[in-house]
Short mmCIF file of C-alpha atoms in Angstrom, two decimals:
data_model
loop_
_atom_site.label_atom_id
_atom_site.label_comp_id
_atom_site.label_asym_id
_atom_site.label_seq_id
_atom_site.Cartn_x
_atom_site.Cartn_y
_atom_site.Cartn_z
CA MET A 1 -10.81 -14.30 13.52
CA LYS A 2 -7.43 -15.23 11.33
CA THR A 3 -7.95 -19.00 11.06
CA LEU A 4 -5.23 -22.33 10.38
CA LEU A 5 -6.33 -26.10 10.07
CA LEU A 6 -4.10 -27.93 10.88
CA ASN A 7 -3.25 -31.40 10.29
CA PRO A 8 -0.53 -31.49 12.92
CA PRO A 9 3.07 -33.07 12.95
CA SER A 10 2.15 -36.01 15.40
CA PHE A 11 5.01 -38.08 14.72
CA GLU A 12 8.20 -37.77 11.87
CA GLY A 13 6.67 -38.95 9.30
CA PHE A 14 3.24 -39.74 10.45
CA ASP A 15 1.18 -40.40 7.40
CA GLY A 16 -1.95 -41.04 9.66
CA GLY A 17 -3.99 -38.45 10.45
CA ALA A 18 -6.37 -35.98 8.81
CA GLY A 19 -7.99 -37.51 6.62
CA SER A 20 -6.46 -41.28 6.68
CA ARG A 21 -9.06 -44.01 7.06
CA TRP A 22 -6.39 -45.80 9.56
CA PRO A 23 -4.72 -43.66 12.29
CA ALA A 24 -1.43 -45.09 12.55
CA THR A 25 1.65 -44.49 10.21
CA ARG A 26 1.52 -47.37 7.86
CA GLU A 27 4.22 -49.77 6.71
CA ILE A 28 5.53 -47.45 3.01
CA GLU A 29 5.13 -43.75 3.45
CA SER A 30 0.84 -42.96 2.39
CA TYR A 31 -0.15 -39.06 2.51
CA TRP A 32 -3.62 -38.93 1.72
CA TYR A 33 -5.32 -35.88 1.61
CA PRO A 34 -6.61 -33.53 4.58
CA VAL A 35 -10.47 -33.23 3.29
CA TRP A 36 -12.21 -33.20 6.60
CA LEU A 37 -9.59 -29.93 6.92
CA ALA A 38 -10.43 -28.36 3.33
CA TYR A 39 -13.73 -27.55 3.34
CA PRO A 40 -14.00 -25.32 6.65
CA ALA A 41 -11.02 -23.94 4.69
CA ALA A 42 -12.87 -22.65 2.32
CA MET A 43 -15.57 -21.52 4.46
CA ILE A 44 -13.23 -19.23 6.33
CA PRO A 45 -12.18 -15.93 4.97
CA GLU A 46 -8.27 -15.52 5.43
CA SER A 47 -7.86 -19.46 6.79
CA ARG A 48 -5.18 -21.27 5.53
CA LEU A 49 -5.01 -25.28 5.36
CA LEU A 50 -1.72 -26.03 6.90
CA ASP A 51 -1.13 -30.02 6.14
CA ALA A 52 2.62 -30.53 8.18
CA PRO A 53 3.64 -33.81 7.66
CA PRO A 54 3.34 -34.43 4.49
CA HIS A 55 5.17 -31.30 3.64
CA GLY A 56 8.59 -31.62 5.44
CA ILE A 57 7.17 -28.93 8.33
CA SER A 58 8.57 -29.23 11.90
CA PRO A 59 6.78 -28.37 14.62
CA GLU A 60 9.41 -25.60 15.78
CA GLU A 61 7.79 -24.17 12.18
CA THR A 62 4.14 -25.07 12.67
CA ILE A 63 4.44 -23.29 15.63
CA ARG A 64 6.08 -19.70 14.43
CA ILE A 65 2.88 -20.26 11.37
CA ALA A 66 0.65 -20.35 14.06
CA THR A 67 1.92 -17.54 15.63
CA GLU A 68 0.70 -15.29 12.74
CA TYR A 69 -3.34 -16.87 13.15
CA ASP A 70 -5.52 -15.87 15.96
CA PHE A 71 -7.38 -19.18 15.74
CA VAL A 72 -5.94 -22.50 14.72
CA VAL A 73 -8.69 -25.98 14.01
CA VAL A 74 -6.09 -28.92 15.13
CA PHE A 75 -7.22 -32.11 13.47
CA THR A 76 -6.32 -34.88 16.44
CA SER A 77 -6.03 -38.67 16.11
CA THR A 78 -6.24 -41.59 18.64
CA PRO A 79 -2.26 -42.33 18.52
CA GLY A 80 -0.86 -38.98 18.14
CA PHE A 81 -2.77 -37.06 21.09
CA TYR A 82 -0.83 -36.17 23.19
CA SER A 83 2.13 -35.31 20.84
CA ASP A 84 -0.93 -32.88 19.16
CA VAL A 85 -1.53 -31.66 22.69
CA HIS A 86 1.91 -30.79 23.40
CA LEU A 87 2.60 -29.08 20.27
CA ALA A 88 -0.24 -26.95 20.89
CA GLU A 89 0.92 -25.47 24.59
CA LYS A 90 4.04 -24.60 22.73
CA MET A 91 1.87 -22.97 20.18
CA LYS A 92 -0.11 -21.51 23.27
CA ALA A 93 3.39 -20.13 25.51
CA ALA A 94 4.23 -18.49 21.66
CA LYS A 95 1.27 -16.71 21.70
CA PRO A 96 -1.40 -16.75 24.59
CA SER A 97 -4.44 -14.95 23.02
CA LEU A 98 -3.81 -18.06 20.13
CA LYS A 99 -7.75 -20.73 20.52
CA ILE A 100 -7.59 -23.60 19.56
CA ALA A 101 -9.70 -26.59 19.21
CA PHE A 102 -9.05 -29.67 18.77
CA VAL A 103 -11.42 -32.25 16.00
CA GLY A 104 -10.84 -35.66 14.88
CA PRO A 105 -12.55 -38.60 15.71
CA HIS A 106 -10.16 -39.01 19.34
CA VAL A 107 -11.90 -35.72 20.84
CA THR A 108 -15.65 -36.85 20.11
CA THR A 109 -15.42 -40.14 20.90
CA LEU A 110 -13.73 -38.74 24.88
CA PRO A 111 -14.13 -34.64 25.15
CA GLU A 112 -14.11 -34.57 28.50
CA GLU A 113 -11.38 -36.66 29.08
CA SER A 114 -9.46 -34.87 25.75
CA LEU A 115 -10.46 -30.85 27.02
CA MET A 116 -9.67 -32.08 30.80
CA ALA A 117 -5.13 -33.32 29.90
CA SER A 118 -5.00 -29.68 28.33
CA GLU A 119 -5.61 -26.29 29.43
CA ALA A 120 -4.19 -25.58 26.48
CA ILE A 121 -7.64 -27.25 23.72
CA ASP A 122 -10.17 -24.13 24.50
CA PHE A 123 -12.89 -26.27 22.64
CA VAL A 124 -13.36 -29.71 21.45
CA THR A 125 -15.84 -30.56 18.31
CA HIS A 126 -18.80 -33.48 18.13
CA LYS A 127 -18.95 -35.09 14.86
CA GLU A 128 -19.03 -32.77 12.05
CA PHE A 129 -16.81 -29.74 12.24
CA ASP A 130 -18.05 -27.83 9.25
CA TYR A 131 -19.73 -25.31 10.24
CA THR A 132 -18.85 -25.43 14.29
CA VAL A 133 -15.48 -23.60 13.30
CA THR A 134 -16.68 -21.71 10.77
CA GLU A 135 -19.42 -20.05 12.92
CA PHE A 136 -16.64 -20.06 16.19
CA ALA A 137 -14.00 -17.88 13.70
CA SER A 138 -17.13 -15.79 12.80
CA GLY A 139 -17.25 -14.76 16.27
CA LYS A 140 -20.35 -15.98 18.12
CA PRO A 141 -20.00 -17.62 21.56
CA LEU A 142 -19.45 -21.56 22.69
CA GLU A 143 -22.62 -21.58 24.57
CA GLU A 144 -24.27 -20.62 20.81
CA ILE A 145 -22.36 -22.92 18.67
CA LYS A 146 -24.29 -26.64 18.87
CA GLY A 147 -21.54 -29.70 18.64
CA VAL A 148 -19.14 -28.36 20.84
CA SER A 149 -17.41 -29.14 23.83
CA PHE A 150 -15.24 -26.29 27.03
CA LYS A 151 -14.99 -25.54 30.21
CA LYS A 152 -16.54 -23.26 32.03
CA ASP A 153 -15.95 -22.55 35.64
CA GLY A 154 -14.22 -25.69 36.12
CA ASN A 155 -17.01 -27.68 34.56
CA VAL A 156 -17.06 -29.39 31.03
CA VAL A 157 -20.34 -28.14 29.27
CA HIS A 158 -21.60 -29.69 26.72
CA THR A 159 -23.70 -27.51 23.64
CA GLU A 160 -26.73 -29.17 21.86
CA HIS A 161 -25.75 -32.07 19.82
CA ARG A 162 -25.52 -30.63 15.82
CA LEU A 163 -27.24 -32.79 12.80
CA PRO A 164 -25.43 -34.39 10.45
CA ILE A 165 -24.75 -32.44 7.45
CA GLU A 166 -27.56 -33.14 5.01
CA ASP A 167 -27.31 -30.90 2.58
CA LEU A 168 -23.59 -31.75 0.56
CA ASP A 169 -23.64 -29.50 -1.83
CA ALA A 170 -24.31 -26.48 0.35
CA LEU A 171 -20.74 -27.39 1.03
CA PRO A 172 -17.45 -25.52 -1.08
CA TRP A 173 -15.49 -27.41 -3.60
CA VAL A 174 -12.18 -28.93 -1.31
CA THR A 175 -10.15 -28.69 -5.09
CA PRO A 176 -9.28 -25.11 -4.87
CA ILE A 177 -8.08 -25.19 -1.54
CA TYR A 178 -5.65 -28.43 -2.73
CA LYS A 179 -4.55 -25.47 -5.34
CA ARG A 180 -4.22 -22.89 -2.71
CA ASP A 181 -2.65 -24.32 -0.19
CA LEU A 182 -1.45 -27.65 -0.62
CA ASP A 183 1.78 -29.44 -3.07
CA ILE A 184 -0.03 -32.14 -4.49
CA HIS A 185 2.65 -33.56 -5.80
CA ARG A 186 3.45 -34.76 -1.88
CA TYR A 187 0.53 -37.16 -1.45
CA ASN A 188 1.05 -40.86 -2.32
CA VAL A 189 -0.03 -43.65 -2.11
CA PRO A 190 1.76 -46.76 -3.45
CA PHE A 191 -1.34 -48.68 -5.44
CA LEU A 192 -2.37 -45.39 -6.49
CA LEU A 193 -1.31 -43.69 -9.57
CA HIS A 194 1.63 -40.59 -8.75
CA PRO A 195 0.54 -37.21 -8.97
CA TYR A 196 -2.97 -37.68 -7.98
CA ILE A 197 -5.74 -36.17 -5.79
CA SER A 198 -8.74 -37.44 -3.76
CA PHE A 199 -11.81 -35.98 -2.47
CA TYR A 200 -16.10 -37.48 -1.29
CA THR A 201 -18.92 -38.07 -2.98
CA THR A 202 -20.55 -39.28 0.62
CA ARG A 203 -20.86 -39.03 3.93
CA GLY A 204 -21.72 -41.49 6.57
CA CYS A 205 -21.61 -45.01 5.85
CA PRO A 206 -24.61 -48.17 6.33
CA ALA A 207 -22.12 -50.98 6.80
CA LYS A 208 -21.87 -52.08 10.74
CA CYS A 209 -18.11 -53.41 10.30
CA THR A 210 -17.68 -53.28 14.70
CA PHE A 211 -13.72 -52.50 14.28
CA CYS A 212 -14.04 -49.46 11.51
CA LEU A 213 -13.71 -45.82 12.74
CA TRP A 214 -15.35 -43.41 11.75
CA PRO A 215 -18.93 -44.16 10.70
CA GLN A 216 -18.81 -45.52 14.11
CA THR A 217 -17.93 -41.85 15.21
CA PHE A 218 -17.40 -38.67 12.85
CA ASP A 219 -19.46 -38.75 9.87
CA GLY A 220 -22.01 -41.68 11.25
CA HIS A 221 -24.61 -44.76 9.56
CA ALA A 222 -27.03 -42.07 7.58
CA TRP A 223 -25.71 -42.49 3.85
CA ARG A 224 -25.56 -38.88 2.10
CA GLN A 225 -25.05 -37.79 -1.78
CA ARG A 226 -23.66 -35.33 -3.24
CA ALA A 227 -25.82 -34.33 -6.33
CA VAL A 228 -24.23 -36.51 -9.59
CA ASP A 229 -24.44 -33.31 -11.55
CA ASP A 230 -22.21 -31.30 -8.48
CA VAL A 231 -19.11 -34.55 -8.25
CA ALA A 232 -18.70 -34.28 -12.18
CA LYS A 233 -18.47 -30.38 -12.24
CA GLU A 234 -15.99 -30.40 -9.54
CA VAL A 235 -13.91 -33.65 -11.75
CA GLU A 236 -14.30 -31.49 -15.01
CA HIS A 237 -13.11 -28.23 -12.44
CA ALA A 238 -9.70 -30.56 -10.86
CA LEU A 239 -9.60 -31.34 -14.14
CA GLN A 240 -8.60 -27.64 -15.05
CA LEU A 241 -6.15 -27.28 -12.08
CA PHE A 242 -4.61 -30.11 -12.58
CA PRO A 243 -3.50 -31.33 -16.03
CA ASP A 244 -0.58 -33.56 -14.08
CA ILE A 245 -2.98 -35.73 -12.35
CA LYS A 246 -3.02 -39.70 -13.43
CA GLU A 247 -6.66 -40.13 -10.91
CA ILE A 248 -8.85 -38.66 -8.90
CA PHE A 249 -9.55 -41.28 -5.68
CA PHE A 250 -12.63 -41.21 -4.52
CA ASP A 251 -12.52 -41.71 -0.96
CA ASP A 252 -16.13 -42.22 0.70
CA ASP A 253 -16.12 -44.18 3.45
CA THR A 254 -18.19 -46.15 0.76
CA PHE A 255 -18.28 -45.42 -3.24
CA THR A 256 -19.61 -48.31 -4.93
CA ILE A 257 -23.31 -48.25 -2.12
CA GLY A 258 -26.63 -47.75 -5.01
CA LYS A 259 -25.99 -49.24 -8.15
CA GLN A 260 -27.82 -46.99 -10.08
CA ARG A 261 -26.19 -43.43 -8.71
CA VAL A 262 -23.03 -45.64 -9.42
CA LEU A 263 -24.15 -45.70 -12.71
CA ALA A 264 -25.28 -41.93 -13.52
CA LEU A 265 -21.51 -41.34 -12.08
CA CYS A 266 -20.18 -43.52 -15.48
CA GLU A 267 -22.64 -41.51 -17.20
CA LYS A 268 -20.95 -38.42 -16.81
CA PHE A 269 -17.56 -39.46 -16.03
CA LYS A 270 -17.08 -40.80 -19.51
CA PRO A 271 -16.57 -38.13 -21.67
CA LEU A 272 -14.20 -36.53 -18.61
CA ASN A 273 -11.74 -39.18 -20.49
CA PHE A 274 -10.01 -39.48 -16.82
CA THR A 275 -8.52 -42.19 -14.40
CA TRP A 276 -10.63 -42.73 -11.73
CA SER A 277 -10.26 -45.83 -8.29
CA CYS A 278 -12.57 -45.84 -5.25
CA THR A 279 -13.45 -47.31 -1.97
CA SER A 280 -15.66 -51.07 -2.58
CA ARG A 281 -17.68 -53.19 -0.57
CA VAL A 282 -17.45 -56.96 -2.43
CA HIS A 283 -21.35 -56.30 -3.42
CA VAL A 284 -21.00 -54.43 -6.51
CA ASP A 285 -22.33 -56.78 -9.45
CA LEU A 286 -20.35 -57.47 -13.04
CA GLU A 287 -22.89 -54.83 -14.94
CA THR A 288 -21.36 -52.23 -12.36
CA LEU A 289 -18.22 -53.70 -12.95
CA GLN A 290 -18.69 -52.73 -16.33
CA ALA A 291 -19.96 -49.40 -16.45
CA MET A 292 -17.13 -47.53 -13.90
CA ARG A 293 -14.17 -49.66 -16.09
CA ALA A 294 -15.80 -48.35 -19.40
CA ALA A 295 -15.90 -44.49 -16.88
CA GLY A 296 -12.52 -44.93 -16.53
CA CYS A 297 -12.09 -46.99 -13.11
CA ARG A 298 -9.15 -48.26 -12.40
CA LEU A 299 -9.24 -49.60 -8.86
CA PHE A 300 -10.33 -50.78 -5.86
CA ILE A 301 -9.92 -50.40 -2.06
CA VAL A 302 -11.97 -53.88 -0.75
CA GLY A 303 -12.05 -54.08 2.88
CA PHE A 304 -12.08 -58.07 3.22
CA GLU A 305 -11.07 -58.19 7.05
CA SER A 306 -11.07 -62.08 7.52
CA GLY A 307 -11.04 -65.37 5.31
CA ASN A 308 -13.16 -66.92 8.45
CA PRO A 309 -17.25 -66.73 7.74
CA GLN A 310 -17.39 -66.94 11.45
CA ILE A 311 -14.22 -63.42 11.80
CA LEU A 312 -16.77 -61.85 9.20
CA LYS A 313 -20.30 -62.18 11.01
CA ASN A 314 -18.63 -61.85 15.09
CA ILE A 315 -17.47 -58.21 13.32
CA LYS A 316 -20.69 -57.94 11.38
CA LYS A 317 -19.17 -57.04 8.24
CA GLY A 318 -21.86 -57.96 6.68
CA ALA A 319 -20.27 -59.67 3.55
CA THR A 320 -19.63 -63.46 3.18
CA VAL A 321 -16.54 -65.26 1.82
CA GLU A 322 -17.98 -66.51 -1.64
CA GLN A 323 -19.36 -63.19 -1.94
CA ALA A 324 -15.92 -61.93 -1.84
CA ARG A 325 -14.97 -64.79 -4.53
CA GLU A 326 -17.39 -63.69 -6.67
CA PHE A 327 -16.14 -59.78 -6.46
CA LYS A 328 -12.83 -60.73 -7.39
CA LYS A 329 -13.37 -62.68 -9.57
CA ASN A 330 -16.08 -60.13 -11.75
CA CYS A 331 -13.20 -57.22 -10.98
CA LYS A 332 -10.61 -59.03 -13.11
CA LYS A 333 -13.01 -60.11 -15.58
CA SER A 334 -14.33 -56.81 -15.79
CA GLY A 335 -10.07 -55.28 -16.01
CA ILE A 336 -10.85 -52.91 -12.41
CA ALA A 337 -7.60 -54.65 -9.94
CA VAL A 338 -8.62 -54.24 -6.30
CA HIS A 339 -6.02 -53.61 -3.80
CA GLY A 340 -7.50 -55.40 -0.54
CA ASP A 341 -7.18 -55.24 3.38
CA PHE A 342 -6.88 -57.66 5.71
CA ILE A 343 -6.49 -57.69 9.51
CA VAL A 344 -5.28 -60.20 12.07
CA GLY A 345 -6.60 -60.21 15.49
CA LEU A 346 -10.26 -59.73 15.44
CA PRO A 347 -12.15 -61.46 17.44
CA GLY A 348 -11.97 -65.32 17.13
CA GLU A 349 -8.67 -65.01 15.61
CA THR A 350 -6.96 -67.84 16.42
CA PRO A 351 -3.53 -68.85 14.45
CA GLU A 352 -5.68 -71.11 12.19
CA THR A 353 -7.55 -68.43 11.90
CA ILE A 354 -5.24 -66.45 10.19
CA GLU A 355 -3.78 -68.81 8.63
CA GLU A 356 -7.21 -69.52 6.53
CA THR A 357 -7.25 -66.02 5.85
CA LEU A 358 -3.76 -66.14 4.19
CA LYS A 359 -4.59 -68.68 1.59
CA PHE A 360 -7.88 -66.64 1.17
CA ALA A 361 -5.83 -63.66 0.43
CA GLN A 362 -3.73 -65.80 -1.79
CA GLU A 363 -6.79 -66.81 -3.73
CA LEU A 364 -8.10 -63.34 -4.37
CA ASP A 365 -4.53 -62.70 -5.74
CA CYS A 366 -5.41 -58.64 -5.49
CA GLU A 367 -2.71 -56.40 -6.57
CA THR A 368 -1.89 -55.02 -3.63
CA ILE A 369 -2.59 -55.99 -0.16
CA GLN A 370 -1.98 -54.32 3.44
CA VAL A 371 -2.27 -56.57 6.13
CA SER A 372 -2.66 -54.44 9.62
CA VAL A 373 -3.31 -55.98 13.15
CA ALA A 374 -6.12 -55.55 14.94
CA HIS A 375 -6.54 -51.98 16.12
CA ALA A 376 -9.82 -51.10 19.06
CA TYR A 377 -10.99 -47.26 18.86
CA PRO A 378 -12.40 -45.36 21.30
CA GLY A 379 -16.09 -45.29 20.23
CA THR A 380 -16.22 -48.33 18.19
CA GLU A 381 -17.72 -51.83 19.03
CA LEU A 382 -15.51 -53.59 18.79
CA TYR A 383 -13.17 -51.21 21.57
CA ASP A 384 -16.46 -51.96 23.61
CA PHE A 385 -15.50 -56.22 22.47
CA VAL A 386 -12.49 -55.96 24.37
CA GLN A 387 -12.02 -53.96 27.35
CA SER A 388 -15.71 -56.16 28.78
CA ASN A 389 -14.02 -58.85 27.96
CA GLY A 390 -10.93 -57.96 29.43
CA TYR A 391 -8.51 -58.47 26.18
CA LEU A 392 -7.15 -54.55 26.67
CA ARG A 393 -3.66 -54.66 27.84
CA THR A 394 -1.95 -51.47 29.51
CA ASP A 395 0.79 -51.97 30.06
CA GLY A 396 1.61 -50.76 26.76
CA GLU A 397 0.75 -48.04 23.58
CA MET A 398 -1.20 -48.68 20.58
CA THR A 399 1.81 -47.53 18.74
CA ASP A 400 5.15 -47.06 18.73
CA GLU A 401 7.05 -43.60 18.52
CA THR A 402 7.75 -43.42 15.14
CA GLY A 403 2.99 -43.64 15.21
CA HIS A 404 3.46 -47.64 13.92
CA GLN A 405 1.02 -50.19 14.54
CA LEU A 406 1.39 -52.02 17.83
CA PRO A 407 -0.28 -54.83 19.82
CA HIS A 408 -3.17 -53.57 22.09
CA PHE A 409 -5.34 -56.35 23.31
CA GLU A 410 -4.62 -59.92 22.80
CA TYR A 411 -6.77 -63.23 23.00
CA PRO A 412 -6.38 -66.54 25.54
CA SER A 413 -6.16 -68.01 21.70
CA LEU A 414 -3.49 -65.63 20.53
CA SER A 415 -1.22 -63.06 22.34
CA ARG A 416 0.13 -59.63 20.70
CA ALA A 417 3.33 -61.33 19.92
CA GLU A 418 2.01 -63.73 17.23
CA MET A 419 -0.13 -61.45 15.32
CA MET A 420 2.87 -59.30 14.70
CA ALA A 421 4.54 -62.42 13.41
CA ALA A 422 1.09 -63.57 11.93
CA VAL A 423 1.59 -59.51 10.14
CA GLU A 424 4.26 -60.02 8.71
CA ASP A 425 4.10 -64.10 8.34
CA PHE A 426 1.50 -62.91 5.83
CA TYR A 427 3.51 -60.36 4.04
CA GLY A 428 6.24 -62.38 3.23
CA ARG A 429 4.29 -65.38 1.74
CA TYR A 430 2.03 -63.39 0.24
CA TYR A 431 4.50 -61.58 -2.22
CA PHE A 432 7.16 -63.64 -2.32
CA ARG A 433 5.82 -65.97 -4.64
CA PRO A 434 7.92 -66.21 -7.82
CA ARG A 435 4.83 -65.43 -9.54
CA ILE A 436 3.72 -62.14 -7.62
CA VAL A 437 7.26 -61.20 -7.82
CA ALA A 438 8.17 -61.86 -11.14
CA ARG A 439 5.01 -59.87 -11.05
CA ILE A 440 6.42 -57.16 -9.94
CA VAL A 441 10.03 -57.61 -11.21
CA LYS A 442 8.56 -57.01 -14.82
CA LYS A 443 6.04 -53.93 -14.45
CA ALA A 444 9.54 -52.00 -12.70
CA LEU A 445 11.99 -52.74 -15.93
CA PHE A 446 9.82 -50.90 -17.94
CA ASN A 447 8.86 -48.33 -15.98
CA SER A 448 11.96 -46.08 -14.44
CA GLU A 449 9.35 -44.52 -11.73
CA GLU A 450 8.39 -47.94 -10.25
CA ARG A 451 11.77 -49.05 -9.91
CA HIS A 452 12.75 -45.95 -7.66
CA ARG A 453 9.46 -46.51 -5.94
CA LEU A 454 9.63 -49.84 -5.29
CA TYR A 455 13.27 -49.36 -3.99
CA LYS A 456 11.67 -46.61 -1.68
CA GLU A 457 9.30 -48.83 0.13
CA ALA A 458 11.76 -51.85 0.10
CA ARG A 459 14.20 -49.21 2.07
CA GLU A 460 10.81 -48.62 5.01
CA TYR A 461 9.18 -51.62 4.37
CA LEU A 462 13.05 -53.34 5.86
CA SER A 463 13.67 -50.99 8.55
CA LEU A 464 9.87 -51.66 10.14
CA ARG A 465 10.43 -55.17 9.67
CA ALA A 466 13.59 -54.94 11.58
CA LYS A 467 11.58 -53.07 14.33
CA ARG A 468 8.38 -55.46 14.34
CA LYS A 469 10.89 -58.77 14.35
CA GLN A 470 12.56 -57.27 18.06
CA TYR A 471 9.50 -56.57 19.98
CA VAL A 472 8.20 -59.93 19.09
CA VAL A 473 11.55 -60.73 20.61
CA ASN A 474 10.65 -58.55 23.33
CA GLN A 475 7.45 -59.99 24.13
CA ARG A 476 8.63 -63.25 23.72
CA ALA A 477 11.35 -62.64 26.17
#
């Protein structure tokens, strides 16, 4: 079947779709690669990977493109699900013979509810869907395909569970699909060099963080690795395909698990002489950090989450404040920059613990930060916690009309308005310190690209800031 692998235009400018770790629109527009869709795109003949949001493809144009295909695979998200359903219905109306599958964490967790949402959805997949949609595209009947749910005679049918893919080296490389179907210059992340590309070297994460969407709902806690040689060969090929890229980002759930594997990758990366960045937890020792820096590593994305020890225990972070301090100190020694992620509203949060986290963040002094409102996605332990304790609110959405985060639960000790106000206070008090302002201005003075980027980001952020302030006013009214 001629197949379209689609990251849909769920909202205008939506950057929380396929491949995004945080399925909501960010403060600053950030487009991540739809890596999950790229695998079956490489496996199915006559396929196309259409990443609508970064390429500015409208819903109307998406519908027109879909009519050229027999089968559409839609990577949906919790915030964008109903918008994606509406799009699927329009695609089906334009071409009634079109087969449509929804994939991703949302439909994995809520298969019955997803199927019942619309007749336009022919089936949904469970967890990793690489071989699942490839088999359907090749003509295999749904009843014989593992890992799907579909409707038959008014009932929902679930087929046998499909085990996680163990042999990742048997999968194709995704970078040739990027070259064929995507414009890499349309992908930007504020703290990554531009242009960049990203792909995975592992799947799964053994960490047990209660809020984290992907390991709990999609790719699991079993850590599976590609061979070091296979990763190095794809890097080498990517550098040939995209000679103008400034950075490769390894977007694994956690790249730095397994010291010996990291060191082996560093040995392979050294002669390739390229700049790269990756995800990390705070457990990496100084020796490994220094080896990574010597091999071209520039930056880590690290989820610090909170500066309160009890909250870290509540969310099963498996890391301590002291480990975070030591890690950040060693990163500075090694010359590796850090983008730190923090979350407001995790279990146990109060105005006092938010203040503790802000001061902790200032102490760590990461080059850049992201501060998010805690979101409880279906299928996560955090969702079960807030639902069972009556904290989940049913009188509001988890995102606004553009996909930006809204608090969708609150505690007796912390309201939704306080959470949103705390996010803005956190950003302001972190970035508007004289030393940080000087650091940013100095960087922009000598780099025209940086000046242009900062101007664009400032406009986006100030627009969202105004909306958030109005939200707080409305909540408190």
